[in-house]
Amino acid sequence: MDQEEERILRTIQTREITENIREMCIEANHFLSQDMCRVFYQAAEKEESPLGKQILEQLKENLQIAGEDRIPICQDTGMAVIFLKIGQEVHFEGDSLADVVNQGVREGYTDGYLRKSVVKDPIERENTKDNTPAVIHYEIVDGDQVEITVAPKGFGSENMSRVFMLKPADGIEGVKNAILTAVKDAGPNACPPMVVGVGIGGTFEKCALMAKHALTRNLEEESPVPYVRDLEKEMLDKINRLGIGPGGLGGTVTALAVNIETYPTHIAGLPMAVNICCHVNRHVRRVI
Amino acid sequence: MNKKIHAPISHEEAADLRAGDYVYITGTIYTARDAAHKRMQETLDRGEPLPLDLKNNVIYYMGPSPARKGRPIGSAGPTTASRMDKYTPRLLDLGLGAMIGKGKRSQAVKDAIVRSGSVYFAAVGGAGALLSKRILSSEVIAYDDLGTEAIRRLEVEDFPAVVVIDSLGNDLYETAVLQYRKQEA
């Protein structure tokens, strides 16, 4: 290694990742992020249905009990979805990255009294008993830092998520209809008020990944793209006119936010995905 | 209307409940979700007795998180009921009194609810910490190897739920949504 290379590479011991992920799994399942809390509390003020209000009050009390008594917000503590944005000037030393991530999940779910909801094989369905493996998405970015996002995902809402392979002629109206279709079909099953993550463009798998990633975006931030920002606002309004309401029992607060990501796509296609999350939209982010 | 009810629940008591009633349940209920239902179905197929008597009993679709020391149970909210739809009519015809879950049910389940005079309650999805506090005790009575999916006997006190499908076949998910639906802007 020459002098110059030695200066620019930053060495990170992979065991550091384990301890961070352990803590982040426990934190995510007991405390909603500040942005989620604020958006939830603001939306709750707008509910018109008496039963809807009663349910939102229960959910507020639930958050309080979860934090104070250290009981997970929801018994479905999710499959651990982890986004790793790795600076290209980072050099890892120690056990392999996937192993240290899974060790963090294992320790977090065991020490934190979180539910083990992962089965080893989708058909044979034997529980792995430590909630591993995680679903890990790696991205190589500029810089010498590692950004870790831990987003435990519950499956009540995951099961109601959809990919739509629209055609270019379907245009933005097709996108709007697809979002409303997914939300209507999800109804009470997705534990509303929900957060709606949307990915538009790319390919079959790219739009699904964007939809998932969109759920981890700060809910108080808007898309930097003007038409996307407008679309997010319009869809939030339209979804809240559907009448689904808290718990799906009727009301005016059906969604807390619509977060949309876009990406260039092929001349022949308009792929899009809608990843629905319940009101327990968990995401914890750290930079090391 | 707010009502206090007891579990197990007879078909006569279930007949008094209407979609939209807010109830507080006190008594004994049983948990079972996907894997336990599959196993109960296989048990019935073999002509063997189930590990619990269904008559008037209440099944709660729930798999808890582990209990901390000194607590009977961890987080304990409802799971999506429709995944149990395939198995449910048979259990209702065998006398099951009521179910607690969340989310829509199939027409076959609604028909069986009317036929058997039972009731489907929704508990609030994602309120697992709050609901945990209404559970006084928990004991695994069958299928321990299924972990969180084992069948548990729970003693509950003032467990909050909403009648979604009543014994007349009214479905709150369908009616309440229409009440708050607004014309397209």
Coordinates of C-alpha atoms in Angstrom, one line a residue:
Chain A
M1 CA 0.0 0.0 0.0
D2 CA 1.5 3.4 -0.9
Q3 CA 1.4 6.5 1.2
E4 CA -1.5 8.1 -0.6
E5 CA -3.8 5.1 -0.3
E6 CA -3.0 4.8 3.4
R7 CA -4.2 8.3 4.1
I8 CA -7.5 8.0 2.4
L9 CA -8.7 4.7 3.6
R10 CA -10.5 4.6 7.0
T11 CA -10.5 1.3 8.8
I12 CA -13.7 0.3 10.7
Q13 CA -13.7 -2.8 12.9
T14 CA -16.8 -4.8 11.9
R15 CA -17.6 -5.6 15.6
E16 CA -18.6 -2.0 16.0
I17 CA -21.4 -2.7 13.5
T18 CA -22.8 -5.6 15.7
E19 CA -23.1 -3.4 18.8
N20 CA -24.8 -0.6 16.9
I21 CA -27.3 -2.9 15.2
R22 CA -28.1 -4.6 18.5
E23 CA -29.0 -1.3 20.1
M24 CA -30.8 0.0 17.1
C25 CA -33.1 -3.1 16.9
I26 CA -34.1 -2.6 20.6
E27 CA -34.6 1.2 20.2
A28 CA -36.7 0.9 17.0
N29 CA -39.1 -1.5 18.6
H30 CA -39.7 0.6 21.8
F31 CA -39.6 4.2 20.6
L32 CA -40.9 5.7 17.4
S33 CA -38.5 8.3 15.8
Q34 CA -39.2 11.9 16.6
D35 CA -40.6 12.6 13.1
M36 CA -43.0 9.7 13.2
C37 CA -44.2 10.8 16.7
R38 CA -44.8 14.4 15.6
V39 CA -46.6 13.4 12.4
F40 CA -48.7 10.9 14.3
Y41 CA -49.8 13.4 17.0
Q42 CA -50.5 16.1 14.4
A43 CA -52.7 13.8 12.3
A44 CA -54.6 12.5 15.4
E45 CA -55.9 16.1 15.9
K46 CA -57.7 15.9 12.6
E47 CA -59.7 12.7 13.1
E48 CA -63.4 13.3 12.8
S49 CA -64.8 9.9 13.8
P50 CA -65.5 9.4 17.5
L51 CA -64.4 5.7 17.3
G52 CA -61.4 6.8 15.2
K53 CA -60.4 9.2 18.0
Q54 CA -60.8 6.6 20.6
I55 CA -58.5 4.3 18.7
L56 CA -55.9 7.0 18.2
E57 CA -56.0 7.7 21.9
Q58 CA -55.3 4.0 22.5
L59 CA -52.4 4.2 20.2
K60 CA -50.9 7.2 22.0
E61 CA -51.3 5.4 25.3
N62 CA -49.7 2.3 23.7
L63 CA -46.6 4.4 22.7
Q64 CA -46.3 5.7 26.2
I65 CA -46.6 2.2 27.8
A66 CA -44.1 0.8 25.3
G67 CA -41.4 3.4 26.3
E68 CA -42.0 3.4 30.0
D69 CA -42.5 -0.3 30.6
R70 CA -40.2 -1.5 27.9
I71 CA -42.9 -3.5 26.1
P72 CA -42.4 -3.5 22.3
I73 CA -44.9 -1.1 20.6
C74 CA -46.2 -4.0 18.5
Q75 CA -45.8 -7.8 19.1
D76 CA -44.7 -8.1 15.5
T77 CA -41.2 -6.8 16.0
G78 CA -40.7 -7.4 12.3
M79 CA -38.1 -8.9 10.0
A80 CA -35.0 -6.7 10.3
V81 CA -34.5 -4.7 7.1
I82 CA -31.1 -3.0 7.1
F83 CA -29.7 -0.4 4.7
L84 CA -26.0 0.0 4.8
K85 CA -24.5 3.0 2.9
I86 CA -20.8 2.3 2.8
G87 CA -18.4 5.1 1.9
Q88 CA -16.0 3.8 -0.7
E89 CA -13.0 5.0 1.4
V90 CA -14.0 2.7 4.2
H91 CA -12.0 -0.5 4.8
F92 CA -13.5 -3.2 7.0
E93 CA -11.5 -5.3 9.4
G94 CA -12.8 -8.3 11.2
D95 CA -15.6 -10.9 10.6
S96 CA -17.6 -10.6 7.4
L97 CA -20.1 -7.8 7.2
A98 CA -23.2 -10.0 6.8
D99 CA -22.2 -12.0 9.8
V100 CA -21.7 -9.0 12.1
V101 CA -25.0 -7.5 11.0
N102 CA -26.8 -10.8 11.7
Q103 CA -25.0 -11.1 15.0
G104 CA -26.3 -7.6 15.9
V105 CA -29.9 -8.7 15.0
R106 CA -29.5 -11.9 17.0
E107 CA -28.3 -10.1 20.1
G108 CA -30.9 -7.3 19.8
Y109 CA -33.8 -9.6 19.4
T110 CA -32.7 -11.9 22.2
D111 CA -31.6 -9.3 24.8
G112 CA -34.5 -6.9 23.9
Y113 CA -37.2 -9.5 24.4
L114 CA -38.3 -9.0 20.8
R115 CA -40.4 -11.6 18.9
K116 CA -38.6 -14.1 16.7
S117 CA -40.7 -14.0 13.5
V118 CA -38.3 -15.4 10.9
V119 CA -38.6 -18.9 9.4
K120 CA -35.6 -20.6 7.8
D121 CA -37.3 -21.6 4.6
P122 CA -40.5 -20.1 3.0
I123 CA -42.0 -23.5 2.5
E124 CA -40.7 -25.7 5.3
R125 CA -41.2 -22.8 7.8
E126 CA -39.0 -23.7 10.7
N127 CA -38.4 -20.7 13.0
T128 CA -34.7 -19.7 13.2
K129 CA -35.4 -18.7 16.9
D130 CA -33.2 -15.6 16.8
N131 CA -34.9 -13.5 14.0
T132 CA -32.0 -13.9 11.6
P133 CA -31.2 -13.5 8.9
A134 CA -31.9 -9.8 8.3
V135 CA -32.6 -8.5 4.8
I136 CA -29.6 -6.4 4.1
H137 CA -29.3 -3.8 1.3
Y138 CA -25.8 -2.6 0.6
E139 CA -25.0 0.6 -1.3
I140 CA -21.5 2.0 -2.0
V141 CA -21.4 5.8 -1.7
D142 CA -18.8 8.5 -1.6
G143 CA -17.0 9.3 1.6
D144 CA -15.4 7.5 4.6
Q145 CA -18.5 6.8 6.7
V146 CA -21.0 4.0 7.1
E147 CA -24.7 5.0 7.5
I148 CA -26.8 2.2 9.0
T149 CA -30.6 2.3 8.9
V150 CA -32.5 -0.4 10.9
A151 CA -36.1 -0.7 9.8
P152 CA -37.9 -3.7 11.4
K153 CA -40.9 -4.4 9.1
G154 CA -44.1 -6.0 10.3
F155 CA -45.9 -8.2 7.9
G156 CA -49.5 -7.2 8.4
S157 CA -48.8 -4.3 6.2
E158 CA -46.0 -5.9 4.2
N159 CA -48.5 -8.5 3.0
M160 CA -50.7 -5.7 1.5
S161 CA -47.8 -4.2 -0.6
R162 CA -47.8 -4.4 -4.3
V163 CA -45.7 -4.1 -7.5
F164 CA -47.5 -2.7 -10.6
M165 CA -45.8 -3.0 -14.0
L166 CA -47.6 0.0 -15.6
K167 CA -47.1 1.0 -19.2
P168 CA -45.8 4.5 -20.3
A169 CA -49.3 5.4 -21.6
D170 CA -50.7 4.9 -18.0
G171 CA -48.8 8.0 -17.0
I172 CA -49.3 9.8 -13.7
E173 CA -53.0 8.9 -13.6
G174 CA -52.1 5.2 -13.7
V175 CA -49.7 5.8 -10.8
K176 CA -52.3 7.6 -8.7
N177 CA -54.9 4.8 -9.3
A178 CA -52.3 2.1 -8.4
I179 CA -51.6 3.8 -5.1
L180 CA -55.3 4.2 -4.2
T181 CA -55.9 0.6 -5.3
A182 CA -53.2 -0.7 -3.0
V183 CA -54.4 1.4 0.0
K184 CA -58.0 0.4 -0.5
D185 CA -57.2 -3.3 -0.7
A186 CA -55.0 -3.0 2.4
G187 CA -57.8 -1.3 4.4
P188 CA -57.9 -2.5 8.0
N189 CA -55.3 -5.3 7.4
A190 CA -52.4 -2.9 7.2
C191 CA -53.1 -1.3 10.7
P192 CA -54.0 2.2 9.6
P193 CA -53.1 5.0 10.0
M194 CA -50.4 3.9 7.6
V195 CA -47.3 5.3 6.0
V196 CA -47.2 4.7 2.2
G197 CA -43.8 4.2 0.5
V198 CA -43.8 4.4 -3.3
G199 CA -41.1 3.7 -5.8
I200 CA -41.7 4.8 -9.4
G201 CA -39.4 3.9 -12.3
G202 CA -36.2 1.8 -12.5
T203 CA -36.9 -1.9 -13.0
F204 CA -39.1 -4.6 -11.3
E205 CA -36.8 -4.9 -8.3
K206 CA -35.6 -1.3 -8.2
C207 CA -39.1 0.2 -7.7
A208 CA -39.7 -2.2 -4.9
L209 CA -36.5 -1.3 -3.2
M210 CA -37.2 2.4 -3.6
A211 CA -40.7 1.9 -2.1
K212 CA -39.1 0.3 1.0
H213 CA -36.4 2.9 1.3
A214 CA -39.0 5.7 1.0
L215 CA -40.6 4.4 4.2
T216 CA -37.3 5.2 6.0
R217 CA -37.3 8.8 4.9
N218 CA -37.9 11.5 7.5
L219 CA -41.7 12.0 7.4
E220 CA -41.3 15.8 7.8
E221 CA -39.1 16.1 4.8
E222 CA -40.5 16.6 1.3
S223 CA -39.3 15.2 -2.0
P224 CA -36.8 17.6 -3.7
V225 CA -38.6 17.1 -7.0
P226 CA -41.5 19.6 -7.5
Y227 CA -43.9 17.3 -9.2
V228 CA -43.2 14.4 -6.8
R229 CA -43.7 16.8 -3.8
D230 CA -47.1 17.7 -5.3
L231 CA -48.0 14.1 -5.9
E232 CA -47.2 13.2 -2.3
K233 CA -49.5 15.9 -1.0
E234 CA -52.3 15.0 -3.4
M235 CA -52.1 11.3 -2.7
L236 CA -52.1 11.9 1.1
D237 CA -55.3 14.0 0.7
K238 CA -56.9 11.4 -1.6
I239 CA -56.1 8.5 0.7
N240 CA -57.5 10.4 3.7
R241 CA -60.8 10.8 1.8
L242 CA -61.2 7.0 1.4
G243 CA -62.9 6.8 4.8
I244 CA -60.8 3.8 6.0
G245 CA -59.7 5.6 9.2
P246 CA -57.8 4.4 12.3
G247 CA -57.9 0.6 12.6
G248 CA -60.0 0.6 9.3
L249 CA -63.0 1.3 11.4
G250 CA -64.0 4.4 9.5
G251 CA -62.5 7.9 9.7
T252 CA -60.5 10.6 8.1
V253 CA -57.0 9.7 9.2
T254 CA -56.0 6.8 7.0
A255 CA -52.4 7.7 6.2
L256 CA -49.8 9.8 8.0
A257 CA -47.6 10.3 5.0
V258 CA -46.9 9.3 1.4
N259 CA -43.2 9.2 0.6
I260 CA -42.2 8.7 -3.1
E261 CA -38.9 8.0 -4.7
T262 CA -38.3 8.0 -8.5
Y263 CA -35.6 6.7 -10.8
P264 CA -35.0 6.7 -14.6
T265 CA -36.6 3.8 -16.4
H266 CA -36.9 2.1 -19.8
I267 CA -38.7 3.6 -22.8
A268 CA -41.1 0.6 -22.7
G269 CA -42.0 0.7 -19.0
L270 CA -43.4 2.4 -15.9
P271 CA -42.8 0.0 -13.1
M272 CA -43.9 1.1 -9.6
A273 CA -44.3 -0.4 -6.2
V274 CA -46.3 0.5 -3.1
N275 CA -44.8 -0.6 0.2
I276 CA -47.4 -0.1 2.9
C277 CA -46.3 0.3 6.6
C278 CA -48.6 0.4 9.6
H279 CA -48.5 3.3 12.1
V280 CA -45.5 1.6 13.7
N281 CA -43.2 2.8 11.0
R282 CA -39.8 2.0 12.6
H283 CA -36.6 3.4 11.4
V284 CA -33.4 4.2 13.3
R285 CA -30.4 5.7 11.6
R286 CA -26.8 6.1 12.7
V287 CA -23.6 7.2 11.0
I288 CA -20.3 5.7 12.1
Chain B
M1 CA -72.2 1.4 22.7
N2 CA -69.7 0.4 25.4
K3 CA -70.4 -3.0 26.9
K4 CA -68.6 -5.2 29.4
I5 CA -68.7 -8.9 28.4
H6 CA -67.3 -12.2 29.7
A7 CA -65.4 -14.9 28.0
P8 CA -66.3 -17.7 27.2
I9 CA -69.3 -16.2 25.4
S10 CA -72.5 -18.1 24.7
H11 CA -74.3 -17.7 21.4
E12 CA -77.1 -16.0 23.3
E13 CA -74.7 -13.4 24.6
A14 CA -73.1 -13.0 21.1
A15 CA -76.6 -12.4 19.7
D16 CA -76.9 -9.2 21.8
L17 CA -73.8 -7.6 20.3
R18 CA -73.9 -5.4 17.2
A19 CA -71.3 -4.3 14.8
G20 CA -69.8 -1.0 16.1
D21 CA -70.2 -1.9 19.8
Y22 CA -67.1 -1.2 21.9
V23 CA -66.6 -4.0 24.3
Y24 CA -64.3 -4.8 27.3
I25 CA -63.7 -8.5 27.6
T26 CA -63.0 -10.2 31.0
G27 CA -62.4 -13.9 31.4
T28 CA -60.5 -16.7 29.7
I29 CA -59.5 -16.7 26.0
Y30 CA -57.1 -18.7 23.9
T31 CA -54.5 -17.7 21.4
A32 CA -53.9 -19.4 18.0
R33 CA -52.5 -18.1 14.8
D34 CA -51.3 -19.5 11.4
A35 CA -49.3 -22.6 12.5
A36 CA -51.7 -23.6 15.3
H37 CA -54.7 -23.4 13.0
K38 CA -52.9 -25.6 10.4
R39 CA -52.2 -28.1 13.1
M40 CA -55.7 -28.0 14.5
Q41 CA -57.0 -28.7 11.0
E42 CA -54.7 -31.7 10.6
T43 CA -55.8 -33.0 14.0
L44 CA -59.4 -32.8 13.0
D45 CA -58.6 -34.5 9.7
R46 CA -57.2 -37.4 11.6
G47 CA -60.3 -37.6 13.7
E48 CA -58.5 -36.7 16.9
P49 CA -59.6 -34.3 19.6
L50 CA -58.4 -30.7 19.6
P51 CA -56.2 -29.5 22.5
L52 CA -59.0 -27.2 23.6
D53 CA -62.8 -27.4 23.8
L54 CA -64.1 -24.9 21.2
K55 CA -67.6 -24.6 22.7
N56 CA -68.3 -20.9 23.4
N57 CA -64.6 -20.2 23.6
V58 CA -62.8 -17.2 22.2
I59 CA -59.8 -17.5 20.0
Y60 CA -57.4 -14.5 19.8
Y61 CA -55.2 -14.4 16.7
M62 CA -52.0 -13.4 18.4
G63 CA -48.4 -14.4 18.8
P64 CA -46.8 -12.4 21.7
S65 CA -43.3 -11.1 22.1
P66 CA -41.4 -12.8 25.0
A67 CA -42.3 -11.7 28.5
R68 CA -39.9 -9.7 30.6
K69 CA -39.2 -10.9 34.1
G70 CA -42.3 -10.4 36.3
R71 CA -44.7 -9.9 33.4
P72 CA -47.1 -12.6 32.2
I73 CA -46.6 -11.8 28.6
G74 CA -44.8 -9.4 26.2
S75 CA -46.4 -7.2 23.5
A76 CA -49.7 -8.9 22.6
G77 CA -51.7 -7.2 19.8
P78 CA -53.8 -8.9 17.1
T79 CA -52.6 -10.4 13.8
T80 CA -54.4 -10.3 10.5
A81 CA -57.4 -12.6 10.7
S82 CA -57.9 -13.3 7.0
R83 CA -54.9 -15.7 7.1
M84 CA -57.0 -18.0 9.3
D85 CA -60.1 -17.8 7.0
K86 CA -59.3 -21.1 5.4
Y87 CA -59.7 -22.9 8.7
T88 CA -62.3 -20.8 10.5
P89 CA -65.7 -22.0 9.2
R90 CA -65.0 -25.5 10.4
L91 CA -64.1 -24.3 13.9
L92 CA -67.2 -22.1 14.0
D93 CA -69.3 -25.1 13.1
L94 CA -67.7 -27.0 16.0
G95 CA -69.0 -24.3 18.4
L96 CA -66.3 -21.6 18.6
G97 CA -67.9 -18.7 20.4
A98 CA -65.9 -15.7 19.0
M99 CA -62.7 -14.6 17.4
I100 CA -60.5 -11.5 18.1
G101 CA -58.2 -10.3 15.3
K102 CA -57.9 -7.5 12.9
G103 CA -58.8 -7.0 9.3
K104 CA -61.4 -8.3 6.8
R105 CA -62.9 -11.8 6.8
S106 CA -64.0 -13.8 3.8
Q107 CA -67.6 -14.3 2.8
A108 CA -67.3 -18.0 3.9
V109 CA -66.3 -16.8 7.4
K110 CA -69.1 -14.3 7.5
D111 CA -71.6 -17.0 6.5
A112 CA -70.3 -19.3 9.2
I113 CA -70.5 -16.5 11.8
V114 CA -74.2 -16.0 10.9
R115 CA -74.9 -19.8 10.7
S116 CA -73.3 -20.5 14.1
G117 CA -74.4 -17.2 15.8
S118 CA -70.9 -16.1 16.8
V119 CA -69.1 -12.8 16.6
Y120 CA -65.8 -11.4 15.2
F121 CA -64.1 -8.7 17.3
A122 CA -61.2 -6.5 16.2
A123 CA -58.6 -5.4 18.7
V124 CA -56.5 -2.4 17.7
G125 CA -53.6 -3.5 15.5
G126 CA -50.3 -2.2 16.7
A127 CA -51.4 -1.6 20.3
G128 CA -49.5 -4.6 21.6
A129 CA -48.0 -2.8 24.7
L130 CA -51.4 -1.5 25.9
L131 CA -53.2 -4.8 25.3
S132 CA -50.4 -6.6 27.1
K133 CA -51.4 -4.8 30.3
R134 CA -54.9 -6.2 30.1
I135 CA -53.6 -9.8 30.2
L136 CA -53.3 -11.1 33.7
S137 CA -51.8 -14.5 33.0
S138 CA -50.6 -16.7 30.2
E139 CA -50.0 -20.4 30.0
V140 CA -49.0 -22.5 27.0
I141 CA -51.5 -25.4 26.7
A142 CA -50.5 -26.9 23.4
Y143 CA -48.0 -26.9 20.6
D144 CA -45.2 -25.5 22.7
D145 CA -42.7 -26.3 19.9
L146 CA -44.3 -23.5 17.8
G147 CA -42.9 -20.8 20.1
T148 CA -44.8 -17.6 19.7
E149 CA -47.4 -19.5 17.7
A150 CA -48.2 -22.0 20.5
I151 CA -51.8 -22.1 21.9
R152 CA -52.0 -20.1 25.1
R153 CA -54.7 -19.8 27.7
L154 CA -55.0 -16.1 28.7
E155 CA -56.8 -14.5 31.6
V156 CA -57.9 -11.1 30.5
E157 CA -59.5 -8.1 32.2
D158 CA -61.2 -5.3 30.4
F159 CA -59.6 -6.2 27.2
P160 CA -60.8 -3.6 24.6
A161 CA -62.2 -4.7 21.3
V162 CA -64.8 -3.6 18.7
V163 CA -67.5 -5.8 17.3
V164 CA -66.8 -5.9 13.5
I165 CA -69.0 -8.7 12.3
D166 CA -72.1 -9.6 14.3
S167 CA -74.3 -12.6 14.3
L168 CA -76.6 -11.0 11.8
G169 CA -73.7 -10.6 9.3
N170 CA -73.3 -6.8 9.7
D171 CA -69.7 -5.8 8.8
L172 CA -68.4 -2.6 10.4
Y173 CA -65.4 -2.4 8.0
E174 CA -67.9 -2.0 5.1
T175 CA -70.4 0.3 6.7
A176 CA -68.1 2.7 8.7
V177 CA -65.8 3.3 5.7
L178 CA -68.7 4.5 3.6
Q179 CA -69.8 6.8 6.4
Y180 CA -66.5 8.7 6.2
R181 CA -65.7 8.4 2.5
K182 CA -65.6 11.8 0.8
Q183 CA -66.2 12.7 -2.9
E184 CA -63.0 13.0 -5.0
A185 CA -61.6 16.5 -4.8

